[in-house]
Amino acid sequence: MKKAILIIQCPDQKGIVAEVSRFLYSYEGNILEVDQHVDEEMGMFFMRAAWELDSFSLQKDEIASRFKEEVGERFKMDFKLHFNFPKPRMAIFVSKLSHCLFDILGRHHAGQLEVDIPVVVSNHQSLKEIVEAFGIPFHYIPITSETKAAAEANQLELMKTNTIDFVVLGRYMQILSADFIKHFPNRIINIHHSFLPAFVGARPYHAAYERGVKIIGATAHYVTEELDAGPIIEQEVARVRHHNSVTELVQIGQDVEKVVLSKAIKYHVDRKVMPIKNKTVIFY
Amino acid sequence: MKKAILIIQCPDQKGIVAEVSRFLYSYEGNILEVDQHVDEEMGMFFMRAAWELDSFSLQKDEIASRFKEEVGERFKMDFKLHFNFPKPRMAIFVSKLSHCLFDILGRHHAGQLEVDIPVVVSNHQSLKEIVEAFGIPFHYIPITSETKAAAEANQLELMKTNTIDFVVLGRYMQILSADFIKHFPNRIINIHHSFLPAFVGARPYHAAYERGVKIIGATAHYVTEELDAGPIIEQEVARVRHHNSVTELVQIGQDVEKVVLSKAIKYHVDRKVMPIKNKTVIFY
Amino acid sequence: MKKAILIIQCPDQKGIVAEVSRFLYSYEGNILEVDQHVDEEMGMFFMRAAWELDSFSLQKDEIASRFKEEVGERFKMDFKLHFNFPKPRMAIFVSKLSHCLFDILGRHHAGQLEVDIPVVVSNHQSLKEIVEAFGIPFHYIPITSETKAAAEANQLELMKTNTIDFVVLGRYMQILSADFIKHFPNRIINIHHSFLPAFVGARPYHAAYERGVKIIGATAHYVTEELDAGPIIEQEVARVRHHNSVTELVQIGQDVEKVVLSKAIKYHVDRKVMPIKNKTVIFY
Amino acid sequence: MKKAILIIQCPDQKGIVAEVSRFLYSYEGNILEVDQHVDEEMGMFFMRAAWELDSFSLQKDEIASRFKEEVGERFKMDFKLHFNFPKPRMAIFVSKLSHCLFDILGRHHAGQLEVDIPVVVSNHQSLKEIVEAFGIPFHYIPITSETKAAAEANQLELMKTNTIDFVVLGRYMQILSADFIKHFPNRIINIHHSFLPAFVGARPYHAAYERGVKIIGATAHYVTEELDAGPIIEQEVARVRHHNSVTELVQIGQDVEKVVLSKAIKYHVDRKVMPIKNKTVIFY
């Protein structure tokens, strides 16, 4: 089904829902989902509306301007209009660990992830064969401290050539430069292998082991310049016990990581995530 | 804050959200929460809207008739209008087990449950003293198979005298008659100590033990004539292991029961539960 | 590390732990794990002990007879001795759904599952290419109601040729005959897509949707002749809401299924599961 | 049932389980539970054994010296012998928040907590009436920055008079002095209202709200001089969403706090917790 999705934020005031729904109704929009949220502290209003496009009486490329004119300007709205076609184009960056990658490829293969995946990028070659068996192009771009800048330029070129919409770091063990991140604001999803803000940085399972926590977790978040500090999209946890070694924490944690990352990707693809400052509103 | 809450169900069609929100806006309603749900199979639309009453330009007792006239009739709506004042009046029925009762009384004492509790009814006297320490009247109504009809008449009279809105069975070990239930359609909340539909009926922890399940649970549901078959409001589970005795299952399960029941009460009191046939839409 | 694993059951009495640990100590066994369980109702004692084989002063093939002579007979023990080498040989049966299969293959590829997988059997060809990319032989054995007996004979032959130790049904949509099951008592692991004993049989997600449950689940169990009634190895659940369609329940449930099945396989491979009548003791 | 419980730690070596179980067997001990753990990094062995005392052929007060002589010295064991009678004596410290206190009192009233509670101490009077309805003495000891030292002296005297074994801080909003803590090493259990090590210190729900986490939690730990840094006994979490206010986080979190604290108390009372440096081994 062809859908339009409208994402709105504006100063809170009366009548917004009424006006947005009147607009959609006036052009025969069959509303599929409407969600709204008011942040009382910020005095801001957030809304997501999805409707069927086929029966809508405005042309696809008229909608944004009409909406702006009839509704958006009056409420000083910051809005974005999305469609669920063509599918968003997602790049996956990985190193050697395969659990997140295979989980994503499996879902995509089963038709459960509405994205195109034109490219998997890795600084290792080990996962090439299986990625290609899934019918996805695999790009090997090795990275050393000397070649990092060149490698990133290479990656960015690849993103451009493939008109990539957003990037998923599926346990990609390299830190992206501020410059790379600027090309994809709130469009790079990372999976961090701890329950943030606990255990920021490297080796969180070791840190969890040292601290003796009884629960470990994983966090999917948008990448910002500050390490592991971007807006959190999804988190989940698993119980561990005193007899679990670090190796076991890693394995237990990987099951959490892959589920959390895939949920975050799904929310992002369905345009259900609104990053607000350093937090997210998630309309699921 | 004084709130009005409108609960709507009607055949699905375009324009409902627009008209309802226009109505509220036209009388200066400041919308606090709006949620809607479409059941595609049934072709039905469900909605809940809450707004501030103080700034609303209609009088409290005009709202229902105006809404019916301006919106409800046109869309063939079945709707109910609630206010969060005066507080709903809740009766609690218990036997000897105290965990659900104490949990509810504790929340009420902490000001976290927006209800009045004019009466606790029990067929045992053992919990009287503590209930009264919480400032709640305790009514002892013993029940034997001979006196059951008279006891129920007594209970119903007590409900009437206290203008009870809804009844909570907090591990009340007696089965209510069809007649009693008819007085409170979808207004009696029971906690069943299993993950329904598994282990219907008596001694579910024993049955769970016998079957060797690895997870036990609890279910809060509205009471209907058919035992343990009413609309489910909330469920939760806890892990158990082979070494847990039935006694331990009971203790582990009680922690689940009390949380599930209190959540269900909260949803009910906030008018967030819409029973639809044998299911519930829960707008939380 | 080479390990020996001893699994014991016998009538409960004093001194069993003392005698078993004395036996291991007397041959310089370095105990890695010891767990025991007493079923009070049955009056039975269960134990699992794992120790390093390299430093053990008995030869691998002497252990069982010595243990029987020195300890087992005296306590009327029913015991089994396992080694963690060679790796157990596991067959996977699938139909069209890939989520469990890919999850298992991914773990195996990452070196986290101590099994050999000599064969994947399917009644469809659709997953062949990816299975083979993982380096695992794929056998297509189509089944119709007419060819079922012949297909099973074919499957059994394949199990024999490949000296298969145990079989995993990774959402294999066919019901195995009693005869097939007899070849692998407590050695066929099935994943059922509900929280047993709720929703036995076909289409449990549809049944869960109809009943309006707030939590769905999955159950890994040993296959017995009675459908979905064998000893439960592992279960897990996920929350769902009124707006989730059956299709969404399926997707949410699949994430649970694959984690539950992989945990059950791991417990089985590590010889941590003791089926006792229709239940399991799990020494994790 | 009268039980003896032996808690052992010593350098790891072969034969410990054999010797401990031989000792118990030689005096006709009927073992109820045995658990052991080896910390490979530290090279340390930990064990907990519980057995029936009635049928044991050593007198209660002979056991420790005999065990030391026959087993303990040889393995350089650091061991403690406990009995489940008389019941441990627990003091509860609270401020104004009642949820943890009422939860503990409810369990105690239901006979599910094998402790005596000779005293509840509070710096506020508000909970006095209900505590006393549960039959527990309530001591009001007000605290200001000027009177803190005197108040603590008063508290310590009260602990002494009542021969208190361990102290539970059930959301006690005061920080105990290092001196007070020294009187109860690993015998003061605090509930911290975050998932440690995230959100150490004051106002963790506010911090969680600011960071935009999707899961909040609670941690029960032994109190050490460093704030919120002692050995963790138990943790649990609950999901939250963007629309949850800080007030709602508090309410959701309180349900987690009370369950976590009660579990920690139960583990402590059953002598199932072994604090090792800054971590805990928990033999549940």
PDB file of C-alpha atoms in Angstrom, chain C residues 4-221:
ATOM      1  CA  ALA C   4      33.748 -35.397  30.467  1.00  0.00           C
ATOM      2  CA  ILE C   5      30.165 -34.907  31.575  1.00  0.00           C
ATOM      3  CA  LEU C   6      28.347 -37.307  33.846  1.00  0.00           C
ATOM      4  CA  ILE C   7      24.573 -37.256  34.105  1.00  0.00           C
ATOM      5  CA  ILE C   8      23.071 -39.210  36.964  1.00  0.00           C
ATOM      6  CA  GLN C   9      19.629 -40.045  38.277  1.00  0.00           C
ATOM      7  CA  CYS C  10      18.825 -42.374  41.152  1.00  0.00           C
ATOM      8  CA  PRO C  11      16.642 -42.738  44.234  1.00  0.00           C
ATOM      9  CA  ASP C  12      17.543 -39.970  46.680  1.00  0.00           C
ATOM     10  CA  GLN C  13      19.656 -40.911  49.680  1.00  0.00           C
ATOM     11  CA  LYS C  14      22.474 -39.516  51.739  1.00  0.00           C
ATOM     12  CA  GLY C  15      26.057 -39.608  50.538  1.00  0.00           C
ATOM     13  CA  ILE C  16      25.618 -39.420  46.800  1.00  0.00           C
ATOM     14  CA  VAL C  17      27.418 -36.102  46.299  1.00  0.00           C
ATOM     15  CA  ALA C  18      30.184 -37.275  48.630  1.00  0.00           C
ATOM     16  CA  GLU C  19      30.711 -40.498  46.722  1.00  0.00           C
ATOM     17  CA  VAL C  20      30.564 -38.996  43.239  1.00  0.00           C
ATOM     18  CA  SER C  21      32.978 -36.218  44.145  1.00  0.00           C
ATOM     19  CA  ARG C  22      35.255 -38.687  45.945  1.00  0.00           C
ATOM     20  CA  PHE C  23      35.334 -40.818  42.797  1.00  0.00           C
ATOM     21  CA  LEU C  24      36.303 -37.859  40.618  1.00  0.00           C
ATOM     22  CA  TYR C  25      38.885 -36.677  43.121  1.00  0.00           C
ATOM     23  CA  SER C  26      40.439 -40.102  43.488  1.00  0.00           C
ATOM     24  CA  TYR C  27      41.329 -40.037  39.776  1.00  0.00           C
ATOM     25  CA  GLU C  28      42.501 -36.447  39.904  1.00  0.00           C
ATOM     26  CA  GLY C  29      39.455 -35.005  38.235  1.00  0.00           C
ATOM     27  CA  ASN C  30      39.365 -31.220  38.166  1.00  0.00           C
ATOM     28  CA  ILE C  31      35.663 -30.524  38.568  1.00  0.00           C
ATOM     29  CA  LEU C  32      34.392 -27.712  36.348  1.00  0.00           C
ATOM     30  CA  GLU C  33      30.720 -27.786  37.155  1.00  0.00           C
ATOM     31  CA  VAL C  34      28.549 -29.743  39.591  1.00  0.00           C
ATOM     32  CA  ASP C  35      24.816 -29.348  39.906  1.00  0.00           C
ATOM     33  CA  GLN C  36      22.290 -31.475  41.661  1.00  0.00           C
ATOM     34  CA  HIS C  37      18.567 -31.490  42.155  1.00  0.00           C
ATOM     35  CA  VAL C  38      16.261 -33.487  44.387  1.00  0.00           C
ATOM     36  CA  ASP C  39      12.687 -34.035  43.346  1.00  0.00           C
ATOM     37  CA  GLU C  40      11.007 -34.443  46.711  1.00  0.00           C
ATOM     38  CA  GLU C  41       7.760 -35.773  45.300  1.00  0.00           C
ATOM     39  CA  MET C  42       9.457 -38.490  43.280  1.00  0.00           C
ATOM     40  CA  GLY C  43      12.158 -39.094  45.864  1.00  0.00           C
ATOM     41  CA  MET C  44      14.694 -38.890  43.036  1.00  0.00           C
ATOM     42  CA  PHE C  45      18.161 -37.373  42.894  1.00  0.00           C
ATOM     43  CA  PHE C  46      19.600 -35.811  39.731  1.00  0.00           C
ATOM     44  CA  MET C  47      23.160 -34.680  39.164  1.00  0.00           C
ATOM     45  CA  ARG C  48      25.415 -33.326  36.469  1.00  0.00           C
ATOM     46  CA  ALA C  49      29.164 -33.130  36.862  1.00  0.00           C
ATOM     47  CA  ALA C  50      31.698 -31.925  34.307  1.00  0.00           C
ATOM     48  CA  TRP C  51      35.444 -32.244  34.679  1.00  0.00           C
ATOM     49  CA  GLU C  52      38.634 -31.793  32.700  1.00  0.00           C
ATOM     50  CA  LEU C  53      39.666 -34.918  30.924  1.00  0.00           C
ATOM     51  CA  ASP C  54      43.318 -34.118  30.240  1.00  0.00           C
ATOM     52  CA  SER C  55      44.388 -34.322  33.843  1.00  0.00           C
ATOM     53  CA  PHE C  56      42.092 -37.246  34.680  1.00  0.00           C
ATOM     54  CA  SER C  57      43.966 -40.423  35.506  1.00  0.00           C
ATOM     55  CA  LEU C  58      41.398 -42.813  34.029  1.00  0.00           C
ATOM     56  CA  GLN C  59      41.319 -43.502  30.306  1.00  0.00           C
ATOM     57  CA  LYS C  60      38.291 -42.204  28.490  1.00  0.00           C
ATOM     58  CA  ASP C  61      36.888 -45.682  27.888  1.00  0.00           C
ATOM     59  CA  GLU C  62      37.513 -46.954  31.407  1.00  0.00           C
ATOM     60  CA  ILE C  63      35.508 -44.255  33.128  1.00  0.00           C
ATOM     61  CA  ALA C  64      31.995 -45.635  32.704  1.00  0.00           C
ATOM     62  CA  SER C  65      32.774 -49.129  33.937  1.00  0.00           C
ATOM     63  CA  ARG C  66      34.822 -47.918  36.889  1.00  0.00           C
ATOM     64  CA  PHE C  67      32.151 -45.450  37.889  1.00  0.00           C
ATOM     65  CA  LYS C  68      29.496 -48.118  37.666  1.00  0.00           C
ATOM     66  CA  GLU C  69      31.543 -50.486  39.808  1.00  0.00           C
ATOM     67  CA  GLU C  70      32.692 -48.006  42.422  1.00  0.00           C
ATOM     68  CA  VAL C  71      29.626 -45.769  42.734  1.00  0.00           C
ATOM     69  CA  GLY C  72      26.788 -46.408  40.319  1.00  0.00           C
ATOM     70  CA  GLU C  73      25.695 -49.859  41.370  1.00  0.00           C
ATOM     71  CA  ARG C  74      25.652 -49.063  45.032  1.00  0.00           C
ATOM     72  CA  PHE C  75      23.230 -46.173  44.542  1.00  0.00           C
ATOM     73  CA  LYS C  76      21.223 -47.907  41.784  1.00  0.00           C
ATOM     74  CA  MET C  77      22.189 -45.091  39.455  1.00  0.00           C
ATOM     75  CA  ASP C  78      20.953 -44.610  35.960  1.00  0.00           C
ATOM     76  CA  PHE C  79      23.842 -42.632  34.469  1.00  0.00           C
ATOM     77  CA  LYS C  80      25.225 -41.478  31.155  1.00  0.00           C
ATOM     78  CA  LEU C  81      28.727 -40.393  30.357  1.00  0.00           C
ATOM     79  CA  HIS C  82      29.308 -37.830  27.627  1.00  0.00           C
ATOM     80  CA  PHE C  83      32.348 -36.106  26.193  1.00  0.00           C
ATOM     81  CA  ASN C  84      32.444 -32.771  24.453  1.00  0.00           C
ATOM     82  CA  PHE C  85      34.274 -34.376  21.532  1.00  0.00           C
ATOM     83  CA  PRO C  86      33.691 -35.295  18.865  1.00  0.00           C
ATOM     84  CA  LYS C  87      31.061 -32.610  18.537  1.00  0.00           C
ATOM     85  CA  PRO C  88      27.427 -33.773  18.465  1.00  0.00           C
ATOM     86  CA  ARG C  89      26.023 -34.043  14.971  1.00  0.00           C
ATOM     87  CA  MET C  90      22.855 -32.045  14.453  1.00  0.00           C
ATOM     88  CA  ALA C  91      20.391 -32.109  11.562  1.00  0.00           C
ATOM     89  CA  ILE C  92      18.091 -29.161  10.927  1.00  0.00           C
ATOM     90  CA  PHE C  93      14.666 -29.630   9.349  1.00  0.00           C
ATOM     91  CA  VAL C  94      13.001 -26.555   7.863  1.00  0.00           C
ATOM     92  CA  SER C  95      10.215 -25.605   5.522  1.00  0.00           C
ATOM     93  CA  LYS C  96      10.095 -22.093   4.053  1.00  0.00           C
ATOM     94  CA  LEU C  97      10.487 -19.884   7.109  1.00  0.00           C
ATOM     95  CA  SER C  98      14.120 -18.927   7.504  1.00  0.00           C
ATOM     96  CA  HIS C  99      14.429 -17.055  10.802  1.00  0.00           C
ATOM     97  CA  CYS C 100      15.317 -20.005  13.029  1.00  0.00           C
ATOM     98  CA  LEU C 101      17.575 -21.589  10.444  1.00  0.00           C
ATOM     99  CA  PHE C 102      19.559 -18.409   9.747  1.00  0.00           C
ATOM    100  CA  ASP C 103      19.879 -17.737  13.452  1.00  0.00           C
ATOM    101  CA  ILE C 104      21.363 -21.187  14.037  1.00  0.00           C
ATOM    102  CA  LEU C 105      23.651 -20.951  11.030  1.00  0.00           C
ATOM    103  CA  GLY C 106      24.842 -17.518  12.141  1.00  0.00           C
ATOM    104  CA  ARG C 107      25.748 -18.760  15.601  1.00  0.00           C
ATOM    105  CA  HIS C 108      27.470 -21.796  14.149  1.00  0.00           C
ATOM    106  CA  HIS C 109      29.415 -19.613  11.732  1.00  0.00           C
ATOM    107  CA  ALA C 110      30.515 -17.405  14.634  1.00  0.00           C
ATOM    108  CA  GLY C 111      31.827 -20.463  16.457  1.00  0.00           C
ATOM    109  CA  GLN C 112      29.277 -20.230  19.243  1.00  0.00           C
ATOM    110  CA  LEU C 113      27.568 -23.575  18.778  1.00  0.00           C
ATOM    111  CA  GLU C 114      29.650 -26.662  19.479  1.00  0.00           C
ATOM    112  CA  VAL C 115      28.003 -28.929  16.930  1.00  0.00           C
ATOM    113  CA  ASP C 116      28.614 -30.248  13.472  1.00  0.00           C
ATOM    114  CA  ILE C 117      25.750 -29.688  11.052  1.00  0.00           C
ATOM    115  CA  PRO C 118      26.137 -32.313   8.343  1.00  0.00           C
ATOM    116  CA  VAL C 119      22.725 -31.704   6.853  1.00  0.00           C
ATOM    117  CA  VAL C 120      19.839 -29.307   6.484  1.00  0.00           C
ATOM    118  CA  VAL C 121      16.674 -31.017   5.251  1.00  0.00           C
ATOM    119  CA  SER C 122      13.816 -29.103   3.684  1.00  0.00           C
ATOM    120  CA  ASN C 123      10.634 -29.818   1.811  1.00  0.00           C
ATOM    121  CA  HIS C 124      11.246 -26.620  -0.160  1.00  0.00           C
ATOM    122  CA  GLN C 125      14.187 -25.440  -2.210  1.00  0.00           C
ATOM    123  CA  SER C 126      14.050 -21.768  -1.371  1.00  0.00           C
ATOM    124  CA  LEU C 127      16.754 -21.671   1.308  1.00  0.00           C
ATOM    125  CA  LYS C 128      19.263 -23.867  -0.496  1.00  0.00           C
ATOM    126  CA  GLU C 129      21.621 -21.177  -1.760  1.00  0.00           C
ATOM    127  CA  ILE C 130      22.163 -19.440   1.542  1.00  0.00           C
ATOM    128  CA  VAL C 131      22.536 -22.670   3.497  1.00  0.00           C
ATOM    129  CA  GLU C 132      25.251 -23.730   1.080  1.00  0.00           C
ATOM    130  CA  ALA C 133      26.975 -20.342   1.370  1.00  0.00           C
ATOM    131  CA  PHE C 134      27.359 -21.236   5.050  1.00  0.00           C
ATOM    132  CA  GLY C 135      29.106 -24.405   3.919  1.00  0.00           C
ATOM    133  CA  ILE C 136      26.305 -26.737   5.013  1.00  0.00           C
ATOM    134  CA  PRO C 137      24.883 -29.464   2.731  1.00  0.00           C
ATOM    135  CA  PHE C 138      21.250 -28.909   1.838  1.00  0.00           C
ATOM    136  CA  HIS C 139      18.882 -31.782   1.074  1.00  0.00           C
ATOM    137  CA  TYR C 140      15.626 -31.125  -0.675  1.00  0.00           C
ATOM    138  CA  ILE C 141      13.074 -33.807   0.167  1.00  0.00           C
ATOM    139  CA  PRO C 142       9.628 -32.782  -1.071  1.00  0.00           C
ATOM    140  CA  ILE C 143       6.632 -34.134   0.815  1.00  0.00           C
ATOM    141  CA  THR C 144       3.044 -34.632  -0.197  1.00  0.00           C
ATOM    142  CA  SER C 145       0.434 -36.629   1.654  1.00  0.00           C
ATOM    143  CA  GLU C 146       1.073 -39.456  -0.826  1.00  0.00           C
ATOM    144  CA  THR C 147       4.862 -39.416  -0.518  1.00  0.00           C
ATOM    145  CA  LYS C 148       5.103 -38.800   3.196  1.00  0.00           C
ATOM    146  CA  ALA C 149       6.118 -42.326   4.188  1.00  0.00           C
ATOM    147  CA  ALA C 150       8.748 -42.532   1.472  1.00  0.00           C
ATOM    148  CA  ALA C 151      10.049 -39.068   2.326  1.00  0.00           C
ATOM    149  CA  GLU C 152      10.445 -40.031   5.977  1.00  0.00           C
ATOM    150  CA  ALA C 153      12.288 -43.204   5.019  1.00  0.00           C
ATOM    151  CA  ASN C 154      14.529 -41.006   2.911  1.00  0.00           C
ATOM    152  CA  GLN C 155      15.068 -38.630   5.851  1.00  0.00           C
ATOM    153  CA  LEU C 156      15.823 -41.468   8.255  1.00  0.00           C
ATOM    154  CA  GLU C 157      18.345 -42.912   5.839  1.00  0.00           C
ATOM    155  CA  LEU C 158      19.972 -39.486   5.639  1.00  0.00           C
ATOM    156  CA  MET C 159      20.117 -39.293   9.426  1.00  0.00           C
ATOM    157  CA  LYS C 160      21.757 -42.712   9.522  1.00  0.00           C
ATOM    158  CA  THR C 161      24.280 -41.978   6.794  1.00  0.00           C
ATOM    159  CA  ASN C 162      25.279 -38.810   8.551  1.00  0.00           C
ATOM    160  CA  THR C 163      25.271 -40.450  12.015  1.00  0.00           C
ATOM    161  CA  ILE C 164      23.017 -37.705  13.311  1.00  0.00           C
ATOM    162  CA  ASP C 165      22.796 -37.408  17.099  1.00  0.00           C
ATOM    163  CA  PHE C 166      19.830 -35.097  17.313  1.00  0.00           C
ATOM    164  CA  VAL C 167      17.361 -33.263  15.131  1.00  0.00           C
ATOM    165  CA  VAL C 168      16.209 -29.664  15.312  1.00  0.00           C
ATOM    166  CA  LEU C 169      12.860 -28.696  13.812  1.00  0.00           C
ATOM    167  CA  GLY C 170      13.376 -25.026  12.945  1.00  0.00           C
ATOM    168  CA  ARG C 171       9.762 -24.280  12.080  1.00  0.00           C
ATOM    169  CA  TYR C 172       9.386 -27.487  10.065  1.00  0.00           C
ATOM    170  CA  MET C 173       5.736 -27.450   9.099  1.00  0.00           C
ATOM    171  CA  GLN C 174       5.327 -31.229   8.867  1.00  0.00           C
ATOM    172  CA  ILE C 175       4.295 -33.543  11.683  1.00  0.00           C
ATOM    173  CA  LEU C 176       6.771 -36.379  12.169  1.00  0.00           C
ATOM    174  CA  SER C 177       5.429 -39.908  12.427  1.00  0.00           C
ATOM    175  CA  ALA C 178       5.578 -41.843  15.680  1.00  0.00           C
ATOM    176  CA  ASP C 179       8.050 -44.140  14.001  1.00  0.00           C
ATOM    177  CA  PHE C 180      10.461 -41.332  13.165  1.00  0.00           C
ATOM    178  CA  ILE C 181      10.178 -39.963  16.699  1.00  0.00           C
ATOM    179  CA  LYS C 182      11.056 -43.379  18.155  1.00  0.00           C
ATOM    180  CA  HIS C 183      14.459 -43.193  16.492  1.00  0.00           C
ATOM    181  CA  PHE C 184      15.290 -40.034  18.422  1.00  0.00           C
ATOM    182  CA  PRO C 185      13.749 -40.210  21.900  1.00  0.00           C
ATOM    183  CA  ASN C 186      14.260 -36.831  23.602  1.00  0.00           C
ATOM    184  CA  ARG C 187      16.587 -36.005  20.741  1.00  0.00           C
ATOM    185  CA  ILE C 188      14.252 -34.022  18.517  1.00  0.00           C
ATOM    186  CA  ILE C 189      13.886 -30.376  19.529  1.00  0.00           C
ATOM    187  CA  ASN C 190      10.921 -28.467  18.184  1.00  0.00           C
ATOM    188  CA  ILE C 191      10.115 -24.789  18.434  1.00  0.00           C
ATOM    189  CA  HIS C 192       6.423 -24.165  18.913  1.00  0.00           C
ATOM    190  CA  HIS C 193       5.262 -20.640  18.250  1.00  0.00           C
ATOM    191  CA  SER C 194       3.230 -20.167  21.386  1.00  0.00           C
ATOM    192  CA  PHE C 195       3.622 -20.113  25.088  1.00  0.00           C
ATOM    193  CA  LEU C 196       2.639 -23.724  25.782  1.00  0.00           C
ATOM    194  CA  PRO C 197       0.303 -25.067  27.052  1.00  0.00           C
ATOM    195  CA  ALA C 198      -1.599 -22.107  25.582  1.00  0.00           C
ATOM    196  CA  PHE C 199      -2.416 -22.403  21.892  1.00  0.00           C
ATOM    197  CA  VAL C 200      -1.419 -25.966  21.112  1.00  0.00           C
ATOM    198  CA  GLY C 201      -1.540 -26.944  17.441  1.00  0.00           C
ATOM    199  CA  ALA C 202      -1.782 -24.978  14.238  1.00  0.00           C
ATOM    200  CA  ARG C 203      -1.940 -21.211  13.863  1.00  0.00           C
ATOM    201  CA  PRO C 204      -1.181 -20.169  17.424  1.00  0.00           C
ATOM    202  CA  TYR C 205      -0.596 -16.523  16.452  1.00  0.00           C
ATOM    203  CA  HIS C 206      -4.087 -16.401  15.006  1.00  0.00           C
ATOM    204  CA  ALA C 207      -5.452 -17.961  18.172  1.00  0.00           C
ATOM    205  CA  ALA C 208      -3.519 -15.472  20.312  1.00  0.00           C
ATOM    206  CA  TYR C 209      -4.922 -12.616  18.240  1.00  0.00           C
ATOM    207  CA  GLU C 210      -8.461 -13.928  18.625  1.00  0.00           C
ATOM    208  CA  ARG C 211      -8.120 -14.307  22.385  1.00  0.00           C
ATOM    209  CA  GLY C 212      -6.682 -10.827  22.760  1.00  0.00           C
ATOM    210  CA  VAL C 213      -3.665 -11.798  24.857  1.00  0.00           C
ATOM    211  CA  LYS C 214      -1.205  -9.077  25.807  1.00  0.00           C
ATOM    212  CA  ILE C 215       1.844 -11.344  25.644  1.00  0.00           C
ATOM    213  CA  ILE C 216       2.847 -13.950  23.098  1.00  0.00           C
ATOM    214  CA  GLY C 217       5.597 -16.514  23.363  1.00  0.00           C
ATOM    215  CA  ALA C 218       7.512 -19.459  22.049  1.00  0.00           C
ATOM    216  CA  THR C 219       8.388 -22.851  23.494  1.00  0.00           C
ATOM    217  CA  ALA C 220      11.245 -25.212  22.665  1.00  0.00           C
ATOM    218  CA  HIS C 221      10.429 -28.796  23.650  1.00  0.00           C
TER     219      HIS C 221
END
